[in-house]
């Protein structure tokens, strides 16, 4: 009889997102990968995987080029290329379910009717962990209307995450409207609207013209949104996304009030980065003698208050 | 013997980078890539080193691999420094660590029988053709090569091609060596003369289109390797898509890195590459 060497237990990484119990707070972000990631990471070991945004009908997406590299980031306009809901439910979703991957289905639509139909059909599919609503609205009124429809037409045991529209305005207003209309949690941030010029053609570089900026460049902007929402609406669960590429970046989001984080464009640079961020986060906590992820969620607000 | 498939993600190490005319010839130690390599597959490299905050990788076609050696498995690639990322790569000193993912994508399909094959490439896109020629010769396929470039400095592998194939035709735009013509110009005659049944091609879109057309005219199959644009290389970012007609006749925007880089030439809607045709559907 041999005794396995005892390794000290790492920090307790479990987190709770609006009643959704996850083994750890690290998810992948919408539009930054799918089953392809399985070659590099154990997807079932992540907090969850957020799918590419699914629309009712198949979408061929935007013309090339769809990405342009920027200082510490990338400007993108993919145009929501996806196989449509039917194709997604027939192939991609069962692939995740079979591998016991916690799957957050990202949905996007151009009208309330489409959002409603997506909610109804995704809601009856087996194995959906949560639904993330990709919002294009940048005002509180429209944001609330979309969330109302999705919440109304989705079974109540499926949490709704509202990925708030990219806004130059007050993100707290959007978060408040989403929560009041049935969102169980809010997700910030989407990419920020941006532009890159092509030095050769002297025109905007992307096929679609303008695009959305993501990557390390937006990390402080996203962190600020998490901070502001948590400060104003401490009871609304927030998921932080934007330029996270290290465990320290993830820790920052948790300190600002996020109960989970999503790794996005870092996956382009390092397809195993979600797993790496999770491992690094555990290391960052252990290094600081912090036993539980739940102990650091919003901690920076408390520390700031006690300093004054 | 187990067949190893799929990509690996490893920290490679630069063994050497040498000039090769207008190009750079990179040799990397990258464990596990060589065993999985098949001609036409590529690797994706992270740019800028450990402190880099660059989001996009650079895809590099693979010239050749050696599964074992004094330094472990190596891979070689020939590339042109066209932007700050590839210039950084070209300037790396020996011993530098580089993050490697590969081999990626679908390889050239090999004929089941010993049929005559013509391999056509422009510039350093010829690099992957030598490993392909070797595989074809192992199968008893007579191989002819057609290499072209704008100038002599932009030709890659013309000498090696003479050793590796039954016949080589070289073209340059300025006539500095070989025929003064476009690389595809001699192809119809070559196909007639050799009775080739398969044409393999690598290079820019317009050239691949011309190759696919010539092959079709001669009743030959074509296998065309498209250039994968900067992005992730791993199928995640959906930036390198092009319109390809499926077996069901439906055009889909498919990824050059994942469903390609090698496509049947008669399946690609060459005139629509760079655009999204009205009738194209979403995929992946």
Coordinates of C-alpha atoms in Angstrom, one line a residue:
Chain A
X1 CA 0.0 0.0 0.0
X2 CA 1.4 3.3 -1.0
X3 CA 0.2 6.6 0.2
X4 CA -0.1 9.4 -2.4
X5 CA 1.9 12.4 -1.5
X6 CA -0.4 15.0 0.1
X7 CA -0.4 18.3 -1.7
X8 CA -1.7 21.2 0.3
X9 CA -5.2 22.0 -1.0
X10 CA -5.3 25.1 -3.2
X11 CA -7.6 28.0 -2.7
X12 CA -11.4 27.3 -2.9
X13 CA -12.2 28.6 -6.4
X14 CA -15.9 28.0 -6.3
X15 CA -18.1 30.9 -7.2
X16 CA -21.8 31.6 -7.4
X17 CA -23.2 33.6 -10.4
X18 CA -26.8 34.4 -9.6
X19 CA -27.4 31.0 -8.1
X20 CA -25.3 29.3 -10.7
X21 CA -22.7 27.4 -8.8
X22 CA -19.4 27.1 -10.8
X23 CA -16.3 25.2 -9.7
X24 CA -14.2 28.3 -10.6
X25 CA -14.7 31.8 -12.0
X26 CA -12.9 31.5 -15.3
X27 CA -15.0 31.3 -18.5
X28 CA -14.3 31.8 -22.2
X29 CA -15.9 34.8 -23.8
X30 CA -18.4 34.8 -26.7
X31 CA -16.9 34.9 -30.1
X32 CA -13.4 33.8 -29.1
X33 CA -13.6 30.1 -29.7
X34 CA -15.6 27.0 -29.4
X35 CA -14.9 23.2 -29.7
X36 CA -11.6 24.1 -31.3
X37 CA -10.3 25.0 -27.8
X38 CA -10.5 21.4 -26.7
X39 CA -7.2 20.7 -28.4
X40 CA -5.5 23.0 -25.9
X41 CA -7.7 23.0 -22.7
X42 CA -9.9 20.8 -20.7
X43 CA -13.1 22.7 -21.3
X44 CA -15.1 20.8 -18.7
X45 CA -12.7 22.0 -16.1
X46 CA -13.4 25.7 -16.8
X47 CA -16.1 27.6 -15.0
X48 CA -18.0 27.6 -18.3
X49 CA -17.6 28.1 -22.0
X50 CA -19.6 30.9 -23.7
X51 CA -20.5 30.0 -27.3
X52 CA -20.1 32.1 -30.4
X53 CA -23.1 34.4 -30.6
X54 CA -25.9 32.4 -32.3
X55 CA -28.5 34.1 -34.4
X56 CA -31.8 32.7 -35.6
X57 CA -30.7 32.4 -39.2
X58 CA -27.2 31.4 -40.4
X59 CA -25.0 34.5 -40.9
X60 CA -22.1 34.6 -43.4
X61 CA -20.5 37.5 -41.6
X62 CA -18.6 40.6 -42.6
X63 CA -16.2 40.9 -45.6
X64 CA -12.5 40.6 -45.1
X65 CA -10.4 41.9 -43.5
X66 CA -12.2 41.2 -40.2
X67 CA -9.4 41.9 -37.8
X68 CA -6.8 44.6 -37.6
X69 CA -4.0 44.5 -35.0
X70 CA -3.6 47.6 -32.8
X71 CA -1.4 48.7 -30.0
X72 CA -2.1 46.0 -27.3
X73 CA -5.3 45.0 -29.0
X74 CA -7.3 44.0 -32.0
X75 CA -10.1 45.7 -33.8
X76 CA -12.6 43.3 -35.1
X77 CA -15.8 43.1 -37.2
X78 CA -16.7 39.5 -37.8
X79 CA -20.3 40.2 -38.4
X80 CA -21.6 37.4 -36.2
X81 CA -20.7 34.6 -38.6
X82 CA -22.5 31.5 -37.3
X83 CA -24.4 28.5 -38.6
X84 CA -27.7 29.7 -37.2
X85 CA -29.7 28.3 -34.3
X86 CA -30.8 25.1 -36.0
X87 CA -27.2 24.2 -37.0
X88 CA -25.9 25.2 -33.5
X89 CA -28.5 23.0 -31.7
X90 CA -27.8 20.1 -34.0
X91 CA -24.1 20.0 -33.8
X92 CA -22.2 22.4 -31.5
X93 CA -24.5 22.2 -28.4
X94 CA -24.6 18.4 -28.2
X95 CA -20.8 18.4 -28.6
X96 CA -20.5 20.4 -25.4
X97 CA -23.2 18.5 -23.6
X98 CA -21.6 15.1 -24.4
X99 CA -18.3 16.4 -22.9
X100 CA -20.0 17.8 -19.8
X101 CA -18.9 21.3 -20.6
X102 CA -20.9 24.0 -18.8
X103 CA -22.3 25.8 -21.7
X104 CA -23.5 29.4 -21.8
X105 CA -25.3 30.0 -25.1
X106 CA -24.7 33.5 -26.4
X107 CA -27.7 34.8 -28.4
X108 CA -27.9 37.8 -30.7
X109 CA -30.9 39.2 -32.6
X110 CA -32.1 42.3 -34.5
X111 CA -35.6 42.4 -33.1
X112 CA -37.6 41.5 -30.0
X113 CA -39.4 38.8 -31.9
X114 CA -36.1 37.1 -32.8
X115 CA -34.9 37.4 -29.2
X116 CA -38.1 35.7 -28.0
X117 CA -37.8 32.9 -30.5
X118 CA -34.2 32.3 -29.6
X119 CA -35.0 32.2 -25.9
X120 CA -37.9 29.7 -26.5
X121 CA -35.9 27.4 -28.6
X122 CA -32.6 27.5 -26.6
X123 CA -34.6 27.1 -23.4
X124 CA -36.0 23.7 -24.6
X125 CA -32.6 22.4 -25.6
X126 CA -31.0 20.0 -23.1
X127 CA -27.8 21.0 -21.4
X128 CA -27.9 24.8 -21.4
X129 CA -26.1 26.2 -18.3
X130 CA -27.2 29.8 -19.0
X131 CA -28.0 32.2 -21.7
X132 CA -25.9 35.3 -22.4
X133 CA -27.8 38.0 -24.3
X134 CA -25.5 39.9 -26.7
X135 CA -27.0 43.4 -26.6
X136 CA -26.5 45.9 -29.3
X137 CA -28.7 48.5 -27.6
X138 CA -26.7 51.3 -25.9
X139 CA -29.7 52.8 -24.1
X140 CA -31.4 51.6 -20.9
X141 CA -34.9 51.5 -22.4
X142 CA -34.1 49.1 -25.3
X143 CA -31.8 47.0 -23.0
X144 CA -34.7 46.5 -20.6
X145 CA -37.1 45.6 -23.3
X146 CA -34.8 42.9 -24.7
X147 CA -34.1 41.4 -21.2
X148 CA -37.8 41.4 -20.4
X149 CA -38.6 39.3 -23.5
X150 CA -35.7 36.9 -23.0
X151 CA -36.6 36.4 -19.4
X152 CA -40.2 35.9 -20.1
X153 CA -39.6 33.2 -22.7
X154 CA -36.8 31.3 -21.1
X155 CA -37.4 28.6 -18.4
X156 CA -36.8 30.1 -15.0
X157 CA -34.1 27.7 -14.0
X158 CA -31.9 29.0 -16.8
X159 CA -30.0 32.1 -15.7
X160 CA -29.9 35.1 -18.1
X161 CA -26.6 37.0 -18.4
X162 CA -26.9 40.4 -20.0
X163 CA -23.8 41.4 -22.0
X164 CA -24.3 45.1 -22.0
X165 CA -24.0 47.1 -25.2
X166 CA -20.7 48.9 -25.9
X167 CA -21.5 52.4 -24.5
X168 CA -19.8 55.7 -24.1
X169 CA -22.5 56.5 -21.7
X170 CA -23.4 55.4 -18.2
X171 CA -23.0 51.6 -17.9
X172 CA -24.7 51.6 -14.5
X173 CA -28.0 52.7 -16.2
X174 CA -27.8 49.8 -18.6
X175 CA -27.0 47.3 -15.8
X176 CA -29.8 48.6 -13.7
X177 CA -32.3 48.3 -16.6
X178 CA -31.1 44.8 -17.4
X179 CA -31.4 43.7 -13.8
X180 CA -34.8 45.3 -13.3
X181 CA -36.1 43.4 -16.4
X182 CA -35.0 40.0 -15.3
X183 CA -31.3 39.7 -16.0
X184 CA -29.7 37.5 -13.3
X185 CA -26.2 39.0 -14.0
X186 CA -24.6 41.5 -16.2
X187 CA -21.5 41.0 -18.3
X188 CA -19.1 43.9 -19.1
X189 CA -17.6 44.8 -21.4
X190 CA -18.1 44.2 -25.1
X191 CA -15.5 45.6 -27.4
X192 CA -15.4 49.4 -27.7
X193 CA -16.2 51.0 -31.0
X194 CA -13.0 51.9 -32.9
X195 CA -11.3 52.4 -36.2
X196 CA -8.0 51.5 -37.8
X197 CA -6.6 53.0 -41.1
X198 CA -4.9 50.8 -43.7
X199 CA -1.6 52.6 -44.6
X200 CA -1.7 51.0 -48.1
X201 CA -5.3 51.8 -49.2
X202 CA -5.6 55.0 -47.0
X203 CA -9.1 53.7 -46.1
X204 CA -10.4 52.1 -42.9
X205 CA -8.7 48.7 -42.6
X206 CA -11.6 46.5 -41.9
X207 CA -13.9 45.2 -44.6
X208 CA -16.9 46.4 -42.5
X209 CA -15.2 49.8 -42.0
X210 CA -15.4 50.4 -38.3
X211 CA -15.1 47.6 -35.6
X212 CA -14.9 46.8 -32.0
X213 CA -11.6 47.0 -30.0
X214 CA -10.7 44.2 -27.6
X215 CA -7.6 42.9 -26.0
X216 CA -5.3 44.2 -23.3
X217 CA -5.9 47.8 -24.5
X218 CA -9.5 47.7 -23.1
X219 CA -8.7 46.0 -19.8
X220 CA -8.7 49.1 -17.6
X221 CA -11.9 50.3 -19.3
X222 CA -13.7 47.1 -18.6
X223 CA -12.3 47.0 -15.1
X224 CA -13.8 50.4 -14.5
X225 CA -17.2 49.3 -15.7
X226 CA -17.2 46.4 -13.3
X227 CA -16.1 48.7 -10.5
X228 CA -18.8 51.3 -11.2
X229 CA -21.6 48.7 -11.5
X230 CA -20.6 46.9 -8.3
X231 CA -20.3 50.2 -6.4
X232 CA -23.8 51.4 -7.5
X233 CA -25.6 48.0 -7.6
X234 CA -23.8 45.7 -5.2
X235 CA -26.6 43.1 -5.4
X236 CA -26.3 42.6 -9.1
X237 CA -23.8 39.9 -10.0
X238 CA -21.2 41.1 -12.5
X239 CA -19.0 39.1 -14.9
X240 CA -15.9 40.9 -16.0
X241 CA -14.5 40.5 -19.5
X242 CA -12.0 42.6 -21.5
X243 CA -8.3 42.1 -22.1
X244 CA -7.8 39.5 -19.4
X245 CA -4.6 37.5 -20.2
X246 CA -3.2 36.7 -16.7
X247 CA -4.3 35.5 -13.4
X248 CA -3.5 38.9 -12.0
X249 CA -5.9 40.5 -14.6
X250 CA -8.6 38.1 -13.4
X251 CA -7.9 38.8 -9.8
X252 CA -8.3 42.5 -10.6
X253 CA -11.8 41.9 -12.0
X254 CA -12.8 39.9 -8.9
X255 CA -11.5 42.7 -6.6
X256 CA -13.5 45.2 -8.5
X257 CA -16.7 43.2 -7.9
X258 CA -16.9 40.5 -10.6
X259 CA -18.0 37.1 -9.4
X260 CA -16.6 35.5 -12.6
X261 CA -14.4 36.5 -15.5
X262 CA -14.2 35.7 -19.2
X263 CA -11.1 35.2 -21.3
X264 CA -11.6 36.5 -24.8
X265 CA -9.0 37.6 -27.4
X266 CA -6.2 36.2 -25.3
X267 CA -7.3 32.9 -26.7
X268 CA -6.2 34.0 -30.1
X269 CA -2.7 34.6 -28.9
X270 CA -2.6 31.5 -26.6
X271 CA -5.4 29.0 -27.1
X272 CA -4.8 27.4 -23.7
X273 CA -4.9 30.8 -21.9
X274 CA -8.2 30.2 -20.1
X275 CA -6.7 27.2 -18.3
X276 CA -3.5 29.2 -17.7
X277 CA -5.4 32.2 -16.3
X278 CA -7.3 29.8 -13.9
X279 CA -4.0 28.3 -12.7
X280 CA -2.4 31.7 -12.3
X281 CA -5.4 33.0 -10.4
X282 CA -5.1 30.1 -7.9
X283 CA -1.5 31.0 -7.6
X284 CA -2.2 34.7 -7.0
X285 CA -4.7 33.8 -4.2
X286 CA -2.3 31.2 -2.6
X287 CA 0.5 33.7 -2.7
X288 CA -1.6 36.1 -0.7
X289 CA -2.9 33.5 1.7
X290 CA -6.4 33.9 0.5
X291 CA -8.4 30.8 0.9
X292 CA -11.5 31.5 -1.1
X293 CA -12.4 33.3 -4.4
X294 CA -15.5 34.5 -2.6
X295 CA -13.3 36.4 -0.2
X296 CA -11.9 38.7 -2.9
X297 CA -15.1 39.5 -4.8
X298 CA -15.6 43.2 -4.3
X299 CA -12.8 43.3 -1.7
X300 CA -11.1 46.4 -3.3
X301 CA -14.3 48.4 -2.5
X302 CA -14.1 47.5 1.2
X303 CA -10.4 48.3 1.3
X304 CA -11.0 51.7 -0.3
X305 CA -13.8 52.5 2.1
X306 CA -11.7 51.5 5.2
X307 CA -8.8 53.7 4.0
X308 CA -10.9 56.8 4.1
Chain B
X1 CA 2.7 2.4 -33.9
X2 CA 0.3 5.1 -32.8
X3 CA -0.6 7.8 -35.2
X4 CA -0.3 11.2 -33.6
X5 CA -2.7 13.7 -34.9
X6 CA -3.9 17.2 -34.0
X7 CA -1.8 20.2 -33.0
X8 CA 0.5 20.6 -30.1
X9 CA 1.2 23.9 -28.2
X10 CA 4.9 24.1 -27.3
X11 CA 7.6 26.6 -26.5
X12 CA 10.0 26.3 -29.4
X13 CA 13.5 27.6 -29.7
X14 CA 15.2 29.3 -32.6
X15 CA 18.0 27.2 -33.9
X16 CA 18.9 29.5 -36.8
X17 CA 17.6 32.1 -39.1
X18 CA 19.4 32.6 -42.5
X19 CA 18.7 34.8 -45.4
X20 CA 17.5 33.0 -48.5
X21 CA 17.3 35.6 -51.3
X22 CA 14.4 37.9 -50.4
X23 CA 13.3 35.5 -47.7
X24 CA 14.2 34.2 -44.2
X25 CA 14.8 30.6 -43.6
X26 CA 13.9 29.8 -40.0
X27 CA 14.8 26.6 -38.2
X28 CA 13.0 26.0 -34.9
X29 CA 13.2 23.3 -32.3
X30 CA 9.6 22.4 -31.6
X31 CA 8.9 19.1 -29.9
X32 CA 6.0 17.1 -31.2
X33 CA 5.3 19.1 -34.4
X34 CA 7.4 17.0 -36.8
X35 CA 5.7 13.7 -35.9
X36 CA 2.3 15.2 -36.7
X37 CA 3.3 17.1 -39.8
X38 CA 1.9 16.4 -43.2
X39 CA 2.7 18.5 -46.3
X40 CA 0.4 21.5 -46.5
X41 CA -0.1 21.9 -42.8
X42 CA 1.3 25.0 -41.1
X43 CA 2.3 26.4 -37.7
X44 CA 1.1 29.5 -35.8
X45 CA 3.6 31.6 -33.9
X46 CA 3.1 34.1 -31.1
X47 CA 4.8 37.4 -31.8
X48 CA 6.9 39.6 -29.5
X49 CA 8.2 37.3 -26.8
X50 CA 7.1 37.0 -23.2
X51 CA 6.4 40.7 -22.6
X52 CA 4.3 41.0 -25.8
X53 CA 0.8 42.3 -25.7
X54 CA 0.2 41.5 -29.3
X55 CA -3.0 39.6 -29.7
X56 CA -2.6 38.1 -33.2
X57 CA -0.4 35.2 -34.2
X58 CA 1.4 34.7 -37.5
X59 CA 0.8 31.6 -39.6
X60 CA 3.8 30.1 -41.3
X61 CA 3.8 27.4 -43.9
X62 CA 6.2 24.5 -43.0
X63 CA 9.1 23.9 -45.4
X64 CA 10.3 20.6 -43.8
X65 CA 10.5 18.8 -40.5
X66 CA 13.0 16.5 -38.8
X67 CA 11.4 14.4 -36.0
X68 CA 14.7 13.7 -34.3
X69 CA 18.1 15.4 -34.3
X70 CA 20.8 16.6 -32.0
X71 CA 18.3 19.2 -30.6
X72 CA 15.1 17.2 -30.8
X73 CA 12.4 17.6 -33.3
X74 CA 12.8 20.6 -35.6
X75 CA 10.7 22.4 -38.2
X76 CA 11.7 24.8 -40.9
X77 CA 9.8 27.6 -42.5
X78 CA 10.6 30.2 -45.2
X79 CA 8.9 33.5 -45.0
X80 CA 9.1 37.1 -46.1
X81 CA 9.3 39.9 -43.5
X82 CA 6.4 42.0 -44.6
X83 CA 5.3 43.7 -41.4
X84 CA 6.6 44.5 -37.9
X85 CA 5.6 41.0 -36.7
X86 CA 7.5 39.1 -39.3
X87 CA 10.4 41.5 -39.1
X88 CA 10.6 40.8 -35.4
X89 CA 10.7 37.1 -36.2
X90 CA 13.4 37.5 -38.8
X91 CA 15.6 39.3 -36.3
X92 CA 15.4 36.7 -33.5
X93 CA 18.8 35.5 -32.3
X94 CA 19.5 31.8 -32.1
X95 CA 18.2 30.4 -28.7
X96 CA 15.2 32.7 -28.6
X97 CA 12.0 31.0 -27.2
X98 CA 9.0 31.2 -29.5
X99 CA 5.5 30.0 -28.8
X100 CA 4.4 27.5 -31.4
X101 CA 1.1 25.8 -32.2
X102 CA 0.9 23.2 -34.9
X103 CA 0.7 21.5 -37.2
X104 CA -2.6 23.1 -38.1
X105 CA -5.0 22.8 -41.0
X106 CA -5.7 20.2 -43.6
X107 CA -2.8 18.8 -45.7
X108 CA -2.6 18.2 -49.4
X109 CA -4.6 15.2 -50.4
X110 CA -2.4 12.5 -51.9
X111 CA -3.5 10.4 -54.9
X112 CA -4.1 6.7 -54.3
X113 CA -2.4 5.7 -57.5
X114 CA 0.9 6.6 -59.0
X115 CA -0.3 9.4 -61.3
X116 CA 1.8 12.3 -62.7
X117 CA 1.6 15.4 -60.6
X118 CA 2.5 19.0 -61.3
X119 CA 3.5 21.3 -58.4
X120 CA 3.1 25.1 -59.0
X121 CA 4.2 27.8 -56.6
X122 CA 5.0 31.5 -56.6
X123 CA 7.8 33.0 -54.4
X124 CA 8.4 31.4 -51.1
X125 CA 5.1 29.6 -51.2
X126 CA 7.1 26.9 -52.9
X127 CA 8.7 25.9 -49.6
X128 CA 6.0 23.3 -48.6
X129 CA 6.1 21.8 -52.1
X130 CA 9.4 19.9 -51.4
X131 CA 8.0 17.8 -48.6
X132 CA 5.0 17.2 -50.8
X133 CA 7.2 16.1 -53.7
X134 CA 8.9 13.7 -51.5
X135 CA 5.7 12.1 -50.3
X136 CA 4.5 11.9 -53.9
X137 CA 7.7 10.2 -55.1
X138 CA 7.4 7.7 -52.3
X139 CA 4.1 6.8 -53.8
X140 CA 5.6 6.4 -57.3
X141 CA 4.1 9.6 -58.7
X142 CA 6.3 11.3 -61.3
X143 CA 6.6 14.9 -60.1
X144 CA 7.1 18.1 -62.2
X145 CA 7.6 21.5 -60.7
X146 CA 6.8 24.9 -61.9
X147 CA 8.3 27.7 -59.9
X148 CA 7.9 31.4 -60.5
X149 CA 8.6 34.8 -59.0
X150 CA 8.9 38.5 -59.9
X151 CA 12.8 38.3 -59.8
X152 CA 15.5 35.8 -59.2
X153 CA 15.9 36.9 -55.6
X154 CA 12.3 36.0 -55.0
X155 CA 12.6 32.5 -56.3
X156 CA 12.9 29.9 -53.6
X157 CA 14.2 26.3 -54.1
X158 CA 14.9 26.3 -57.8
X159 CA 18.0 24.2 -57.3
X160 CA 16.4 21.9 -54.8
X161 CA 13.6 21.4 -57.3
X162 CA 16.0 20.0 -59.9
X163 CA 17.1 17.4 -57.5
X164 CA 13.6 16.6 -56.2
X165 CA 11.6 16.3 -59.4
X166 CA 11.6 14.9 -62.9
X167 CA 11.4 18.2 -64.5
X168 CA 11.5 21.9 -63.4
X169 CA 10.3 25.0 -65.2
X170 CA 11.3 28.3 -63.8
X171 CA 9.7 31.7 -64.6
X172 CA 10.6 35.2 -63.5
X173 CA 8.6 38.3 -64.2
X174 CA 11.7 40.2 -65.3
X175 CA 13.3 37.3 -67.2
X176 CA 16.4 37.3 -64.9
X177 CA 16.2 33.6 -64.8
X178 CA 14.1 31.0 -66.7
X179 CA 11.2 32.0 -68.8
X180 CA 10.1 35.6 -68.7
X181 CA 6.5 35.0 -67.9
X182 CA 3.9 34.6 -65.3
X183 CA 4.3 31.4 -63.3
X184 CA 1.0 30.0 -64.6
X185 CA 1.6 30.8 -68.3
X186 CA 3.6 27.6 -69.0
X187 CA 1.1 25.4 -67.1
X188 CA -1.3 24.4 -69.9
X189 CA 1.6 23.2 -72.1
X190 CA 3.1 21.3 -69.1
X191 CA -0.2 19.6 -68.4
X192 CA -0.6 18.6 -72.0
X193 CA 3.0 17.3 -72.2
X194 CA 3.0 15.4 -68.9
X195 CA -0.6 14.1 -68.9
X196 CA -0.7 15.2 -65.2
X197 CA -3.8 14.2 -63.3
X198 CA -3.2 16.3 -60.2
X199 CA -2.0 19.9 -59.9
X200 CA -0.8 21.1 -56.5
X201 CA -0.5 24.9 -56.1
X202 CA 0.5 27.5 -53.5
X203 CA 0.7 31.2 -53.8
X204 CA -1.5 34.3 -54.0
X205 CA -5.2 34.2 -54.8
X206 CA -5.1 35.3 -58.5
X207 CA -2.4 32.7 -59.2
X208 CA -4.4 29.9 -57.5
X209 CA -7.4 30.9 -59.5
X210 CA -5.5 30.6 -62.8
X211 CA -4.1 27.2 -61.8
X212 CA -7.5 25.9 -60.9
X213 CA -8.9 27.1 -64.2
X214 CA -6.0 25.5 -66.2
X215 CA -6.4 22.2 -64.3
X216 CA -10.1 22.1 -65.0
X217 CA -9.5 22.8 -68.7
X218 CA -7.2 19.8 -68.8
X219 CA -9.4 17.5 -66.7
X220 CA -7.0 17.4 -63.8
X221 CA -7.7 17.7 -60.1
X222 CA -6.3 20.8 -58.4
X223 CA -5.3 21.1 -54.7
X224 CA -4.7 24.7 -53.9
X225 CA -3.1 26.0 -50.6
X226 CA -4.4 29.5 -49.8
X227 CA -2.4 32.0 -47.8
X228 CA -3.7 32.1 -44.2
X229 CA -3.9 35.7 -42.9
X230 CA -2.7 36.9 -39.5
X231 CA -5.1 35.9 -36.7
X232 CA -5.1 32.9 -34.4
X233 CA -4.4 30.1 -36.9
X234 CA -6.4 27.8 -34.6
X235 CA -9.9 28.3 -36.0
X236 CA -11.1 30.7 -33.3
X237 CA -11.1 34.2 -34.7
X238 CA -13.0 33.6 -38.0
X239 CA -10.8 36.2 -39.8
X240 CA -9.3 34.1 -42.6
X241 CA -12.6 33.0 -44.2
X242 CA -13.2 32.5 -47.9
X243 CA -16.3 31.3 -49.9
X244 CA -16.1 27.6 -50.7
X245 CA -18.8 25.5 -52.3
X246 CA -19.6 22.3 -50.4
X247 CA -20.6 18.9 -51.7
X248 CA -24.2 20.0 -51.3
X249 CA -23.6 22.9 -53.7
X250 CA -24.0 25.5 -50.9
X251 CA -21.4 28.2 -50.5
X252 CA -20.1 28.7 -47.0
X253 CA -17.6 31.1 -45.5
X254 CA -15.0 28.6 -44.3
X255 CA -11.8 29.2 -42.4
X256 CA -8.5 29.1 -44.4
X257 CA -6.8 27.9 -41.2
X258 CA -9.1 25.1 -40.2
X259 CA -11.0 23.9 -43.2
X260 CA -8.0 24.8 -45.3
X261 CA -5.4 25.9 -46.1
X262 CA -5.6 23.3 -48.8
X263 CA -8.9 23.3 -50.8
X264 CA -10.0 21.6 -54.0
X265 CA -9.4 24.3 -56.6
X266 CA -12.8 23.8 -58.2
X267 CA -14.5 24.4 -54.9
X268 CA -13.2 27.8 -54.1
X269 CA -15.1 30.8 -55.5
X270 CA -12.0 32.6 -56.5
X271 CA -13.6 35.7 -57.9
X272 CA -15.4 36.2 -54.5
X273 CA -12.3 35.7 -52.2
X274 CA -12.1 38.8 -50.0
X275 CA -15.9 39.3 -50.2
X276 CA -19.0 37.7 -48.8
X277 CA -21.2 36.5 -51.7
X278 CA -24.9 37.2 -51.4
X279 CA -25.7 33.5 -51.3
X280 CA -23.0 32.5 -48.8
X281 CA -24.1 30.9 -45.6
X282 CA -22.6 31.0 -42.2
X283 CA -20.4 28.1 -41.0
X284 CA -18.6 27.0 -37.9

